[in-house]
Coordinates of C-alpha atoms in Angstrom, one line a residue:
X1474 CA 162.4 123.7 8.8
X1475 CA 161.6 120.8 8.1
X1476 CA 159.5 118.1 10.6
X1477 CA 162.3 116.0 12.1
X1478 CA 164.5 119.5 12.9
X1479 CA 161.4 120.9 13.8
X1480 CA 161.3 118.2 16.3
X1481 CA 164.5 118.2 17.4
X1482 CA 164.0 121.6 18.9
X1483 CA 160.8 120.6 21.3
X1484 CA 163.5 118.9 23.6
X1485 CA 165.6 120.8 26.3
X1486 CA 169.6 119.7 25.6
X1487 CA 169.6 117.6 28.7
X1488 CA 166.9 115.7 27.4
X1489 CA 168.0 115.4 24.1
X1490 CA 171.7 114.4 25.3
X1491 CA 169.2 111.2 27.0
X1492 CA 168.3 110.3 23.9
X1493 CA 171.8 110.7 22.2
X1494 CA 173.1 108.3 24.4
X1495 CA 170.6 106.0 24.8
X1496 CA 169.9 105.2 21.1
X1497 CA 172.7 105.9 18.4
X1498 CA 169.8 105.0 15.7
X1499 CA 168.5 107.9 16.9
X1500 CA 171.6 110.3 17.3
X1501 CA 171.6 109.8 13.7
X1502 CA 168.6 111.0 12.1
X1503 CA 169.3 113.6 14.5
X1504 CA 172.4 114.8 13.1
X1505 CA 170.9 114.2 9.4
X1506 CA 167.5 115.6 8.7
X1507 CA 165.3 114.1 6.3
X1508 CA 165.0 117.1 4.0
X1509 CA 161.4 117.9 2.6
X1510 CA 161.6 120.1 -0.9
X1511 CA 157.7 121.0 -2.1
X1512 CA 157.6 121.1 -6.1
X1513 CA 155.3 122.3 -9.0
X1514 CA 155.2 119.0 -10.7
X1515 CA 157.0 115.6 -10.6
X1516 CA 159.1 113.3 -13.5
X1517 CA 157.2 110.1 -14.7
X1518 CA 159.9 108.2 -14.5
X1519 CA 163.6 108.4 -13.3
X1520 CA 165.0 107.1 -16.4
X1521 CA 167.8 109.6 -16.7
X1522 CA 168.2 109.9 -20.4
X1523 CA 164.4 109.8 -21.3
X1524 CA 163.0 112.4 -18.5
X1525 CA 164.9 115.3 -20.0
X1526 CA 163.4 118.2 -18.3
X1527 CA 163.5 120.4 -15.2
X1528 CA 161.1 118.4 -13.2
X1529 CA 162.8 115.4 -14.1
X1530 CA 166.7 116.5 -13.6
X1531 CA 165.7 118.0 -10.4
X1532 CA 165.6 114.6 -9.2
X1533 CA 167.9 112.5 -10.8
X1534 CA 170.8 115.0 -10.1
X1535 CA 171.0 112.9 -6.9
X1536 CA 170.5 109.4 -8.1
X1537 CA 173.0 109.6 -11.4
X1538 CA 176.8 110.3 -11.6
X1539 CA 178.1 111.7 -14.6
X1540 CA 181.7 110.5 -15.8
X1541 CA 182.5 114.5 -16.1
X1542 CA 180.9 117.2 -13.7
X1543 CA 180.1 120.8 -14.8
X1544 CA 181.6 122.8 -11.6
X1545 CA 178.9 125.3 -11.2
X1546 CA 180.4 126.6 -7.2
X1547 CA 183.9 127.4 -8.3
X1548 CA 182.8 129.1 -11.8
X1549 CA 182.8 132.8 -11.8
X1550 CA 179.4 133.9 -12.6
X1551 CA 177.7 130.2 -11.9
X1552 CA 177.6 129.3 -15.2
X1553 CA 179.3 125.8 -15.1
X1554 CA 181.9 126.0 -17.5
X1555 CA 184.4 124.0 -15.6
X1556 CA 184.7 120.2 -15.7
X1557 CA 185.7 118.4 -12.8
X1558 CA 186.2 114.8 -12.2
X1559 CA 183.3 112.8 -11.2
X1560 CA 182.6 108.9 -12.2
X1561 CA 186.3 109.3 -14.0
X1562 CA 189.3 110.4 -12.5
X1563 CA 191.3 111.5 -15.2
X1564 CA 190.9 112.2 -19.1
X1565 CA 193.0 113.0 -22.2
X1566 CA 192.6 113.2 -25.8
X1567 CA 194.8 110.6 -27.6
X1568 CA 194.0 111.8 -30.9
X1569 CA 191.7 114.1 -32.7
X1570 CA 188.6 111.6 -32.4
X1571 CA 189.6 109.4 -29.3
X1572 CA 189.0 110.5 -25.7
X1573 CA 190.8 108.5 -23.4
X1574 CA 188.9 108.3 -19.5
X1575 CA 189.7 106.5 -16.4
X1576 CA 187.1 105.8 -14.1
X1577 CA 187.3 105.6 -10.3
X1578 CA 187.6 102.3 -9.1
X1579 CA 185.7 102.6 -5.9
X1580 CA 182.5 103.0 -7.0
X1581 CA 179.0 100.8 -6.6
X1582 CA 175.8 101.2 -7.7
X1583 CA 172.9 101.0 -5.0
X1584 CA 172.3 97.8 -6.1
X1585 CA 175.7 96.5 -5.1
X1586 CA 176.9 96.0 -8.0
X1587 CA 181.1 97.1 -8.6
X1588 CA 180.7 100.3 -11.7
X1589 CA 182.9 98.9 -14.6
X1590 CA 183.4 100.2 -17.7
X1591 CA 181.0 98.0 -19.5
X1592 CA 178.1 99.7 -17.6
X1593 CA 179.4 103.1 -19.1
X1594 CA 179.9 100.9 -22.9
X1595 CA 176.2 100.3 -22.2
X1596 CA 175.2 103.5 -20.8
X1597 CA 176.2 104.9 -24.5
X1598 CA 175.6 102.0 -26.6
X1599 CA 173.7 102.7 -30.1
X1600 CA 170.3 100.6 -29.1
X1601 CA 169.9 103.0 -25.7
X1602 CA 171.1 106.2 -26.3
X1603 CA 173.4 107.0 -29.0
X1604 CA 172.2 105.2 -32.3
X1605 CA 169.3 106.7 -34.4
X1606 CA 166.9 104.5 -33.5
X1607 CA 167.5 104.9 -29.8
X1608 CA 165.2 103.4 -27.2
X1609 CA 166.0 107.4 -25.7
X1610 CA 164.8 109.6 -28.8
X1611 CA 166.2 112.5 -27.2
X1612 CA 170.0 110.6 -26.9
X1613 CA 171.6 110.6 -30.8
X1614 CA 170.9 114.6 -30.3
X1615 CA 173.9 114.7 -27.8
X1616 CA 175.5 111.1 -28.7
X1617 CA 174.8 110.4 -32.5
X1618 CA 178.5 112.2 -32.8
X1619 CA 180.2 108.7 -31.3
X1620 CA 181.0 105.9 -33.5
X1621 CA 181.8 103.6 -30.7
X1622 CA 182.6 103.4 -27.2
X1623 CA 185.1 100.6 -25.9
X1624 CA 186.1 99.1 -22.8
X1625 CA 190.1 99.0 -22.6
X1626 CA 190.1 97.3 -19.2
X1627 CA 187.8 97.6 -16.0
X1628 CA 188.5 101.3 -15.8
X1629 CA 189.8 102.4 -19.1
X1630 CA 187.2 103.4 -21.8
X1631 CA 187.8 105.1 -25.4
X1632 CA 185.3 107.3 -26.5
X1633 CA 186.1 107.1 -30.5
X1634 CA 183.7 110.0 -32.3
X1635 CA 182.6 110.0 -36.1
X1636 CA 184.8 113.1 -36.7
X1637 CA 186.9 115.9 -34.3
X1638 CA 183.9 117.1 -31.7
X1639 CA 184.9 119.9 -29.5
X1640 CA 182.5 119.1 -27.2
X1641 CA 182.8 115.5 -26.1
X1642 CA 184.0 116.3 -22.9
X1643 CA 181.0 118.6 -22.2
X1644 CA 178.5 116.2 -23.4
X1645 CA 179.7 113.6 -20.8
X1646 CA 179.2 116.3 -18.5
X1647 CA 175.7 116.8 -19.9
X1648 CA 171.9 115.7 -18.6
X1649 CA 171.4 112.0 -20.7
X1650 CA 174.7 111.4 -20.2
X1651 CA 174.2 110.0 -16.0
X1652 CA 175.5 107.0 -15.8
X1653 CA 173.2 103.5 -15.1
X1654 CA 174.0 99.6 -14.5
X1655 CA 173.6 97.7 -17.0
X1656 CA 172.6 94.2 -15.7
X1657 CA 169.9 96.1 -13.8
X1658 CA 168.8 98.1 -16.5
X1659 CA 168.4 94.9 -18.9
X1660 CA 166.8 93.3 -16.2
X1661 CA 163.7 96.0 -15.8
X1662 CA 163.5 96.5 -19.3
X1663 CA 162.2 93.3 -19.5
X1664 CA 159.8 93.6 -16.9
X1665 CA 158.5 97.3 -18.3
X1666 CA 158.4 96.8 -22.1
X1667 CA 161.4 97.9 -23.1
X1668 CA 162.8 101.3 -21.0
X1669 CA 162.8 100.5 -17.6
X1670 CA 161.2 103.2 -14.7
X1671 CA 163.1 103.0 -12.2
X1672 CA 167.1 102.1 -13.3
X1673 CA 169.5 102.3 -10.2
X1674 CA 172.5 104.9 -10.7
X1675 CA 175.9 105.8 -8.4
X1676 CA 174.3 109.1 -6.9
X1677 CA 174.4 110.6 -3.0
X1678 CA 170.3 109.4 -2.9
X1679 CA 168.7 106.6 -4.3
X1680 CA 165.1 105.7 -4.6
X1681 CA 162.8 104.7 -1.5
X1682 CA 159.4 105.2 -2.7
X1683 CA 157.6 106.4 -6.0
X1684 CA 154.0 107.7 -5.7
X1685 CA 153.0 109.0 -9.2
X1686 CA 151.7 112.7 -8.7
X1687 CA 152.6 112.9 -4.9
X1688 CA 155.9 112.3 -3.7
X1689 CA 159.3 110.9 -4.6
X1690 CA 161.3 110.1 -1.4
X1691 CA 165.1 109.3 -1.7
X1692 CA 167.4 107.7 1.3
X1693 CA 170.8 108.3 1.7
X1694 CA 173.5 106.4 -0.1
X1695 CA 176.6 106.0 2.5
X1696 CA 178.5 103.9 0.3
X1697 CA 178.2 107.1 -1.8
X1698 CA 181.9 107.9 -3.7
X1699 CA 181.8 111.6 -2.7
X1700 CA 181.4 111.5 0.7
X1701 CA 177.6 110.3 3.2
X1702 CA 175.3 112.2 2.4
X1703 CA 174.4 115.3 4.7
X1704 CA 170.3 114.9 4.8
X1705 CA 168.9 111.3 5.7
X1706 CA 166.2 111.1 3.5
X1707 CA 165.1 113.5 0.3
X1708 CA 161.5 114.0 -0.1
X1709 CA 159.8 115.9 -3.4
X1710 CA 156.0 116.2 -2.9
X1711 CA 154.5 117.7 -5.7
X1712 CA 152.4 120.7 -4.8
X1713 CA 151.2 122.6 -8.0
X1714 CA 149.8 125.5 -6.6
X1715 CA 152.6 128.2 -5.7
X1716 CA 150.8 129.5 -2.5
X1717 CA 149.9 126.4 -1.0
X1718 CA 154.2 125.4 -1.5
X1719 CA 154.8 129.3 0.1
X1720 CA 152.6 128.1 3.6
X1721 CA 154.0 124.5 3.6
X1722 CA 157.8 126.5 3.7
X1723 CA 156.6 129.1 5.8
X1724 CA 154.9 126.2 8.6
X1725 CA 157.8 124.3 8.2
X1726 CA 156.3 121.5 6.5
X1727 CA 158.7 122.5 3.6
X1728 CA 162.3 123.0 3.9
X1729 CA 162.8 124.3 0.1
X1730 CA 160.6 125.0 -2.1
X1731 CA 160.6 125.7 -6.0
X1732 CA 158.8 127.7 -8.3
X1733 CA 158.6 130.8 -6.3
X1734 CA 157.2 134.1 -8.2
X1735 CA 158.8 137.4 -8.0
X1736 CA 155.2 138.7 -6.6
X1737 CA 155.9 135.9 -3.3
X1738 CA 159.6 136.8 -2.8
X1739 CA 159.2 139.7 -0.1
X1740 CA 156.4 138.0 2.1
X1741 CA 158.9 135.2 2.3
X1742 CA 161.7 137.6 3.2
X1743 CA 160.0 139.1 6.1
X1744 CA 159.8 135.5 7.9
X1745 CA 163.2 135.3 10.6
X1746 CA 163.8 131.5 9.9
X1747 CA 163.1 131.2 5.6
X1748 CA 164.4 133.4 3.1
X1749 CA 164.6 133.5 -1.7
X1750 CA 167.7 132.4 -3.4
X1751 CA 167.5 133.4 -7.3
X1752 CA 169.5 132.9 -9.6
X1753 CA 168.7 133.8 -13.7
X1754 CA 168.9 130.2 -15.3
X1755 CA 170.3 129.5 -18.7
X1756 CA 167.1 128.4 -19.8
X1757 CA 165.3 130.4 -21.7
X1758 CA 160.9 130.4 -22.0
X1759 CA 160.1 130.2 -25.5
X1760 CA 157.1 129.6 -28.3
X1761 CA 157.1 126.7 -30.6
X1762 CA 155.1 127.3 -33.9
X1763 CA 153.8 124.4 -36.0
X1764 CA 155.0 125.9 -39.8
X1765 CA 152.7 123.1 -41.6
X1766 CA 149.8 124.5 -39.9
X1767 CA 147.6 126.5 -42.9
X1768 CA 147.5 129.8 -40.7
X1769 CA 151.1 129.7 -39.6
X1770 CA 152.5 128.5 -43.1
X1771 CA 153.7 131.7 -44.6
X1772 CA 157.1 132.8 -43.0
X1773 CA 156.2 136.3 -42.5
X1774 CA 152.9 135.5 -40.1
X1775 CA 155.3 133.8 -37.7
X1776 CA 157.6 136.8 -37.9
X1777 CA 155.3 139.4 -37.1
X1778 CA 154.0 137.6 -34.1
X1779 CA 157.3 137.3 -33.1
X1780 CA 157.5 141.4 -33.6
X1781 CA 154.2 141.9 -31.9
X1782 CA 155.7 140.7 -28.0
X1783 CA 157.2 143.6 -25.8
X1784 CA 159.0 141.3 -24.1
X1785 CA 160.5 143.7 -22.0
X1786 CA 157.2 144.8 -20.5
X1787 CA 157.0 141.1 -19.8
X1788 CA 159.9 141.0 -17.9
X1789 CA 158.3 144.2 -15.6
X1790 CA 155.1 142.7 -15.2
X1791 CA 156.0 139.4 -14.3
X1792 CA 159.4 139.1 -13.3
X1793 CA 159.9 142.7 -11.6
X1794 CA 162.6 143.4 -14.3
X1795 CA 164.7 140.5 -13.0
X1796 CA 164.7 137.9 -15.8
X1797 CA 166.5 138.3 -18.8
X1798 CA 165.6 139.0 -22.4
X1799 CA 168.5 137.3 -24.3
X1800 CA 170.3 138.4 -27.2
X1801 CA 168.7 135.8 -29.6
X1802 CA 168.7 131.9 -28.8
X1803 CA 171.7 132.3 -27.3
X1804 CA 174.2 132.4 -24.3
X1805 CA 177.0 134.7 -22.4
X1806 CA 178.3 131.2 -21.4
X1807 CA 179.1 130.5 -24.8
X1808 CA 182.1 132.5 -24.4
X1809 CA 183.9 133.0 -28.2
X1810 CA 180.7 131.4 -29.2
X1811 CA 178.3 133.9 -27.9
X1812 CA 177.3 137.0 -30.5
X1813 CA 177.0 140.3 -29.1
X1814 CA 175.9 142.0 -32.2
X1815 CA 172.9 139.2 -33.5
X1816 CA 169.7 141.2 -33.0
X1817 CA 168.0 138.6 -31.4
X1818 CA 164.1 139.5 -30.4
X1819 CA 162.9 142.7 -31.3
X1820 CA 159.4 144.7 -30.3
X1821 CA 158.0 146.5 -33.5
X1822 CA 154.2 146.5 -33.5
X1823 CA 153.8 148.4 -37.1
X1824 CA 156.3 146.4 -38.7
X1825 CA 154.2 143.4 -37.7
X1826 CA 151.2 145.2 -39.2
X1827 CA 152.8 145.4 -42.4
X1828 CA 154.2 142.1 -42.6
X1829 CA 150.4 140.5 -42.1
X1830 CA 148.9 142.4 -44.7
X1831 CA 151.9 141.7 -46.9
X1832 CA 151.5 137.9 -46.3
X1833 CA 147.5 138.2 -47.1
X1834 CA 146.7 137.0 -43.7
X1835 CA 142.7 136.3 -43.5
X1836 CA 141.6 136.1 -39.9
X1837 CA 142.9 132.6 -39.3
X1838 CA 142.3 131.5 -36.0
X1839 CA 145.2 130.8 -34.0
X1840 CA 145.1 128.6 -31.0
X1841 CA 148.0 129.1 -28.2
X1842 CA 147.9 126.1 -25.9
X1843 CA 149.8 126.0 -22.6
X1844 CA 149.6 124.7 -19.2
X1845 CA 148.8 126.5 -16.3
X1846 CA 151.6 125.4 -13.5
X1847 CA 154.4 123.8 -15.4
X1848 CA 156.2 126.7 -16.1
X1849 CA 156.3 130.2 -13.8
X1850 CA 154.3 132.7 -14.9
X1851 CA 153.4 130.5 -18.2
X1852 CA 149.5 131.3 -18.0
X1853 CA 149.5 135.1 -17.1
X1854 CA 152.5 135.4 -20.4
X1855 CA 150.1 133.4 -22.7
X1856 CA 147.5 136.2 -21.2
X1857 CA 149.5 139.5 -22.0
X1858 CA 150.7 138.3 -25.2
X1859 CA 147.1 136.9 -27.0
X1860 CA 146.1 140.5 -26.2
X1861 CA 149.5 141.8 -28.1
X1862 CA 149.0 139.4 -31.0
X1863 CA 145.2 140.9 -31.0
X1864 CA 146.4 144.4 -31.2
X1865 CA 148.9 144.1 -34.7
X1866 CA 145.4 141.7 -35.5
X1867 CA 145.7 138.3 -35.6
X1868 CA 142.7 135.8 -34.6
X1869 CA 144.1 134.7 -31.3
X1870 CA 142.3 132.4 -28.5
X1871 CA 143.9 130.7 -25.8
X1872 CA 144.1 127.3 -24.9
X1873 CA 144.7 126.2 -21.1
X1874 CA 145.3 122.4 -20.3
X1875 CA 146.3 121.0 -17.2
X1876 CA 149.1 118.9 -18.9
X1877 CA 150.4 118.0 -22.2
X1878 CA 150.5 114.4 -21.1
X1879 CA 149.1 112.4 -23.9
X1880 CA 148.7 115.2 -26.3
X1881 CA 149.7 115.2 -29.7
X1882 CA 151.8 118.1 -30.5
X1883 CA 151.6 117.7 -34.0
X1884 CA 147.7 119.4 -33.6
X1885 CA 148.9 122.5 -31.8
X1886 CA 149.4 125.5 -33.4
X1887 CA 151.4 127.5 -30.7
X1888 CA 153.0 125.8 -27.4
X1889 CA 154.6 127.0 -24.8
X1890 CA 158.3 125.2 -23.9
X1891 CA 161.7 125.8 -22.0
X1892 CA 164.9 125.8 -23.8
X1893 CA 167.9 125.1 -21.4
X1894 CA 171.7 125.0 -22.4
X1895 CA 172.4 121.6 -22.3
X1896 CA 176.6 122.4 -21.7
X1897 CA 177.9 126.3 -22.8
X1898 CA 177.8 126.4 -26.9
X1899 CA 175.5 126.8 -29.6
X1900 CA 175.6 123.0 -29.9
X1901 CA 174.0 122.3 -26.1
X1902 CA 171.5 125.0 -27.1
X1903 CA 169.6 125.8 -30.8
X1904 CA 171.2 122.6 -32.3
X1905 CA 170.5 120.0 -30.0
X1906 CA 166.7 121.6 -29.0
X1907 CA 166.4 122.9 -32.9
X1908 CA 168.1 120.4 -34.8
X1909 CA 167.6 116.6 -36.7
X1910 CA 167.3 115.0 -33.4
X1911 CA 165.5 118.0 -31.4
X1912 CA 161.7 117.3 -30.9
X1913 CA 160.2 120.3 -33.6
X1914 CA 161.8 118.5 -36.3
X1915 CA 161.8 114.9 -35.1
X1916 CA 159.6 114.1 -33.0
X1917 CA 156.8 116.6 -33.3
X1918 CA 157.5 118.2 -36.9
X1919 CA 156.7 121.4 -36.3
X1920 CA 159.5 122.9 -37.7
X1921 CA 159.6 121.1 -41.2
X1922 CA 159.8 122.0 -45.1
X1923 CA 160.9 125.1 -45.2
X1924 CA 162.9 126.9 -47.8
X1925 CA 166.1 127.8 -44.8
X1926 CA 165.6 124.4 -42.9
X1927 CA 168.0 122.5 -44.8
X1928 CA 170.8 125.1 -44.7
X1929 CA 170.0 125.4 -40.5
X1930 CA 171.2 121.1 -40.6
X1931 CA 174.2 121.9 -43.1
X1932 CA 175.6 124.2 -40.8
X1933 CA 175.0 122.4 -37.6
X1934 CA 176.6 119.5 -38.9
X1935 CA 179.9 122.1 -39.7
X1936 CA 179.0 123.3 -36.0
X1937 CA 179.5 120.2 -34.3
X1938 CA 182.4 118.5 -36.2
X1939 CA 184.2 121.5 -36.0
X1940 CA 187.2 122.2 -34.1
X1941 CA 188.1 126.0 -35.2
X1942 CA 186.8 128.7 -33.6
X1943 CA 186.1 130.9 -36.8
X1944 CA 184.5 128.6 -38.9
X1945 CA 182.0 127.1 -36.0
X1946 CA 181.6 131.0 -35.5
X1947 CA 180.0 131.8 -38.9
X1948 CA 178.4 128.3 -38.7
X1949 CA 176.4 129.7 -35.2
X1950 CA 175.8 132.6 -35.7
X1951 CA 174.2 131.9 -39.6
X1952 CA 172.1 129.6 -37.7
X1953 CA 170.9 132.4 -35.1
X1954 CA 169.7 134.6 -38.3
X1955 CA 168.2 131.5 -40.2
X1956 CA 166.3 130.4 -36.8
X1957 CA 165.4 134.3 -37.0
X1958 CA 164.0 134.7 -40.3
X1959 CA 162.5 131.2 -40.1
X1960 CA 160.8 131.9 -36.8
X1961 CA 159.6 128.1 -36.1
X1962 CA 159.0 130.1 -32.8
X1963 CA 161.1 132.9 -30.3
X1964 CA 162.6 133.5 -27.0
X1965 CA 160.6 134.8 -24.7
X1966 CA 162.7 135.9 -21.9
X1967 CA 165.6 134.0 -19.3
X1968 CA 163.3 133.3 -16.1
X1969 CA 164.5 134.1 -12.8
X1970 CA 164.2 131.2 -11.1
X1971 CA 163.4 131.8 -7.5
X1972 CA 163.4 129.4 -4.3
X1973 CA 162.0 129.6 -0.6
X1974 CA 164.5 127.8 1.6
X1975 CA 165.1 127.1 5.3
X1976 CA 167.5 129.4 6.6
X1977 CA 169.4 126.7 8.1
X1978 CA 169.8 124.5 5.0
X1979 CA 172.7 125.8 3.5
X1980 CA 172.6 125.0 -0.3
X1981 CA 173.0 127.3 -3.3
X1982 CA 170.8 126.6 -6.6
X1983 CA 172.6 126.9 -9.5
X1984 CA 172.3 128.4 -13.1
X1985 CA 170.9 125.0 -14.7
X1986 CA 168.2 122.9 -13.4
X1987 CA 170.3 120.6 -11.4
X1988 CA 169.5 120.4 -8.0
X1989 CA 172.7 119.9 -6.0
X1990 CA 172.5 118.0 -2.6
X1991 CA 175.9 116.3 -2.3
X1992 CA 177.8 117.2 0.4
X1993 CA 180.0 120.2 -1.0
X1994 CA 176.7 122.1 -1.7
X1995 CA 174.3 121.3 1.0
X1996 CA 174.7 121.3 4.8
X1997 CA 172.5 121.8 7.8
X1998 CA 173.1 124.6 10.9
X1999 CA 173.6 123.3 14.2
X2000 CA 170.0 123.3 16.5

């Protein structure tokens, strides 16, 4: 429970009834909690486009609206598949490359100012997110498919798109695509060199307080669209070590927590008042390889490390044989999309023997670099597998840094990273994290040069712009096999993602890395 619940309880109900009546400043916070969430790391900045991660979208699910919200509650099996109104009200495809939407007209930013459909024209305009030389780099991978976006009145936009994209409506529905104003956007780009911090959005919480590398606190927004808010305030303190956040939910001082390792999840369970929600996340842990490095050059090196991992003695050793190894870089949520018969990862030691000597490999060193909190059971994984690599006999040593802030990627040789499905098809997943615009051939050119690489773009091009299902078929799953032989890295395993909650705070965590707190998914029980 959290401190001001926690409180709440130290007073008889005659006592507290006193209070009620005497101060309805205080009835309030009494009947909304200020909710207290402890967290392995925090975003370093709320720019919603350019803080694309879990750390960051954890947060900013509460300040941003989306036009077009993925409906993870109603969907059978959680994986968010359904769209549901949001910013807009309504929307309909006029022709095979206009979208027509209709936006609520009751909306205001926490700011004040009135949501019109030139904040959304600006939201998506070329110089912020969807041009190719984006202030966002990560935007034109989601938006580089519209070729304008025009306001028809205050609440009538067209959303006209290069060519027929099957999947406009889920990339409005997608992480970059949250919503921001644009006079106050303009305004703090000024002031911070050109992408603002701290941009105000629509959502349920808005910003109160920023402390880099402690705490983000959030205060209700009660002129929110979707109903006030159920907590009073939102508070993420970043605690990087997992059993320090498992005693700060277990004292109280937390009332959720993240992060929580399989090896944690009974002691929490045998506490009366917390308990673990899990869900597997459509997010997958993977390895990016740098192909221009001289010991990772030749094809076949990359492959037999990628044949060298029992992944699924992974899964038992760290997971408890609850996370997932996927069927290649791919999805169930795809649908029609998803290939049941791609051989995606596979565990062949001797094979990987074979394909060393083949490829002449001399003793290279090899240097795999990750960081120790970010991600769950990222440091004891980089452990296990050094030692497989070592036994098919590569020169392996590991390198541990307490953040990849202000390194250059382009010097590692092996990372560790996360790959999430940004909305349910091959295009929110290996060609937006994989592609032009994805950050191993952009932005860290690590995957560059090689013989399959420009047969990978061909067919993501033909993937996107695509309406039928057969031909966006062959397109996918060619680009599975390609992304296979290539190996510019490999799937590790789905992680089951695991949080220590309150058992009074009724709230459900979800597939993706959203964190929900609007009203429909989190409430508090009575004292």
């Amino acid at each position: 429970m959290s401190i001001s619940r926690t409180f709440t309880t130290r007073f008889t109900k005659a006592a507290l009834a006193l209070l009620l009546a005497t101060s309805s400043s205080l009835a309030m916070a009494q009947e909304r909690p200020d909710l207290v969430v402890g967290v392995a790391d925090l975003p370093a900045t709320l720019e919603p486009g350019k803080e694309l991660s879990n750390v960051g979208t954890r947060v900013n699910y509460s300040i941003f609206d989306t036009l077009i919200r993925r409906d993870f509650l109603s969907d059978e099996g959680g994986g968010g598949s359904t769209l549901v109104p949001s910013l807009a009200t309504s929307w309909s495809r006029i022709d095979d490359r206009t979208l027509e939407v209709k936006l609520r007209d009751d909306v205001t930013f926490h700011n004040g100012a009135k949501l019109t459909a030139e904040d959304v024209v600006f939201t998506f305009s070329p110089e912020r997110l969807s041009g190719e030389n984006a202030l966002l780099p990560e935007g034109p991978a989601y938006f580089s498919v519209l070729e304008a976006v025009k306001a028809i009145d205050d609440t009538t936009l067209h959303f006209i798109t290069k060519g027929p994209d099957p999947l406009l409506e889920q990339r409005l529905a997608s992480w970059a695509s949250w919503i921001v104003n644009k006079a106050d956007w303009e305004a703090k780009a000024a002031e911070d060199g050109g992408v603002p911090m701290f941009p105000v959005g629509t959502g349920p919480y808005m910003l109160d307080s920023y402390r880099a590398d402690e705490a983000i606190r959030l205060v209700a927004n009660d002129a929110y669209f979707g109903g006030t808010p159920t907590a009073a305030s939102v508070t993420f303190r970043e605690v990087p070590e997992p059993s320090t956040r498992v005693a700060g939910l277990v004292s109280g001082e937390f009332d959720i927590i993240t992060n929580v390792a399989p090896d944690q999840i009974d002691q929490i369970n045998s506490y009366d008042d917390i308990e673990t929600r899990s869900v597997v996340l459509a997010n997958s842990h993977v390895l990016v390889y740098n192909v221009t490095d001289p010991a990772l050059s030749d094809a076949r090196v990359r492959q037999a490390m990628n044949l060298a991992i029992d992944r699924d003695l992974l899964n038992q050793a760290l997971w408890g044989g609850q996370a997932v190894v996927p069927n290649g870089h791919q999805y169930p949520e795809f649908g029609d999309m998803y290939n049941p018969d791609h051989v995606g990862v596979e565990y062949d030691p001797e094979r990987a023997r074979a394909l060393l000597e083949e490829a002449g490999y001399d003793g290279a060193l090899i240097r795999y670099t990750t960081q120790p909190h970010y991600y769950l059971n990222a440091l004891p994984a980089a452990q296990a597998i050094i030692e497989m690599w070592k036994d098919v006999g590569l020169n392996v040593e590991l390198n541990v840094v307490e953040s990849f802030s202000g390194v250059d990627f382009k010097t590692l040789q092996v990372r560790t990273w996360s790959n999430s499905t940004r909305y349910p098809d091959p295009v929110g997943g290996l060609w937006n994290l994989w592609g032009p615009f994805g950050s191993p051939q952009r932005t860290n050119q690590s995957w560059i040069g090689t013989e399959n690489l420009e047969r990978f773009n061909e067919l993501g091009a033909i993937l996107e712009s695509t309406v039928a299902l057969e031909p966006r078929q062959q397109a996918a799953w060619e680009m599975l096999d390609i992304w296979k032989e290539d190996a510019p890295g490999t799937v590790l395993y789905q992680p089951l993602e695991t949080y220590g909650v309150a058992k009074d705070v009724n709230w459900q965590p979800y597939t993706f890395y959203y964190m929900d707190l609007r009203p429909y998914n989190l409430s508090f029980d009575a004292q």
